Amino acid sequence: MNKSDRVYIISTRSRDIVISESGDLLEDSYRGPAYFLERVFSKNFVPFDDALCKSLEVEILVTRDGEKGRVIKKPRQIRKTIDIKLAKWVVVSTVSDEWDLSSVDFHNSLVFLDIQGYVRDGDFFGRKKNWLAAEEVSKSIFCLKGTREEMRYIPKTVVEEQKKKMLIITDGIFGVELFYNSQRYFVPSNVVEGLRDTIGAGDTFFAEYVSGLINNLEPERALARAVNETSDFLSQKSSLGLVEGSKRV
């Protein structure tokens, strides 16, 4: 690792209000995707700077089929000039579309974008929307990450172009696919028992993957490492004695 291996995080800290299907309050904490990204980069001794949105409030509904979120308090979309000239790596992970990426000059940085926020309809639990800025922003993206469901809300042309660069598709119990330079790689999921929720798993996985690349791992090895590290993260949650059940990375 050298001085150029610095990560710039464009993300969000939020108040996360976690509730059950019966309406019980399970947790009220200040985290958001930025919390989990910073946690992993710190653990892996990866230097980072960040630009954060801090005024969101999110309600997260925990169901048997996973978590579904809606944004209670949402700021105006942020159009901001960000100086990332010294960062070789840029990681973007948002709650909603609070960051206007079309206003950011990414220079020659390697941009890693988790599309979770840009296809999330923040007004309703679990509802998705099309990523309207996909064609414009995708030209700057080196790596795009999303779930199998989220890929349905991106133009197929963008998905196919990303496979020529780098594309990660997570698919729950069916594992994780990586497309890199038009080659496909696959890593199966790991079962973790005794979980109440998987909040933070996606951002943990993404940061672990980028950390692996920064430490000169080949993409397929970085992918396998990220899956294993995320399993450890979920195992720690399970050890806290959360309600029975099982989820997969």
Short mmCIF file of C-alpha atoms in Angstrom, two decimals, residues 12 14-21 23 32-33 55-63 66-75 94-98 116-117 119-129 199:
data_model
loop_
_atom_site.label_atom_id
_atom_site.label_comp_id
_atom_site.label_asym_id
_atom_site.label_seq_id
_atom_site.Cartn_x
_atom_site.Cartn_y
_atom_site.Cartn_z
CA THR A 12 -24.27 8.96 4.78
CA SER A 14 -28.22 8.30 9.63
CA ARG A 15 -30.41 7.68 12.59
CA ASP A 16 -31.58 4.08 12.11
CA ILE A 17 -34.85 3.21 13.80
CA VAL A 18 -35.27 -0.56 13.60
CA ILE A 19 -38.76 -2.01 14.11
CA SER A 20 -40.35 -5.44 13.97
CA GLU A 21 -43.33 -6.47 11.84
CA GLY A 23 -44.32 -2.49 15.37
CA GLY A 32 -25.92 4.47 8.26
CA PRO A 33 -23.70 3.04 5.50
CA SER A 55 -29.32 14.57 8.46
CA LEU A 56 -31.22 11.43 7.45
CA GLU A 57 -33.59 9.45 9.63
CA VAL A 58 -34.38 5.95 8.42
CA GLU A 59 -36.99 3.47 9.60
CA ILE A 60 -35.94 -0.15 8.99
CA LEU A 61 -38.59 -2.86 9.05
CA VAL A 62 -37.22 -6.30 9.94
CA THR A 63 -39.16 -9.12 8.28
CA GLY A 66 -35.02 -9.39 5.14
CA GLU A 67 -34.92 -5.69 5.97
CA LYS A 68 -36.89 -2.97 4.23
CA GLY A 69 -36.22 0.72 4.77
CA ARG A 70 -37.92 4.03 4.27
CA VAL A 71 -36.56 7.53 4.78
CA ILE A 72 -38.41 9.52 7.44
CA LYS A 73 -36.28 12.66 7.27
CA LYS A 74 -34.52 13.39 4.00
CA PRO A 75 -32.41 16.45 3.08
CA THR A 94 -25.94 6.08 0.16
CA VAL A 95 -29.30 5.64 1.87
CA SER A 96 -31.25 7.28 -0.95
CA ASP A 97 -30.27 9.66 -3.74
CA GLU A 98 -29.08 12.32 -1.28
CA GLN A 116 -28.73 0.49 -3.16
CA GLY A 117 -29.70 4.10 -2.49
CA VAL A 119 -32.81 2.53 -6.78
CA ARG A 120 -34.55 2.86 -3.39
CA ASP A 121 -37.88 4.64 -3.21
CA GLY A 122 -37.39 6.13 0.23
CA ASP A 123 -41.07 6.88 0.78
CA PHE A 124 -42.20 3.26 1.00
CA PHE A 125 -40.82 0.12 2.67
CA GLY A 126 -38.98 -1.98 0.11
CA ARG A 127 -40.20 -0.17 -3.01
CA LYS A 128 -37.68 0.40 -5.82
CA LYS A 129 -37.38 2.94 -8.63
CA ILE A 199 -28.09 -4.59 8.69
#
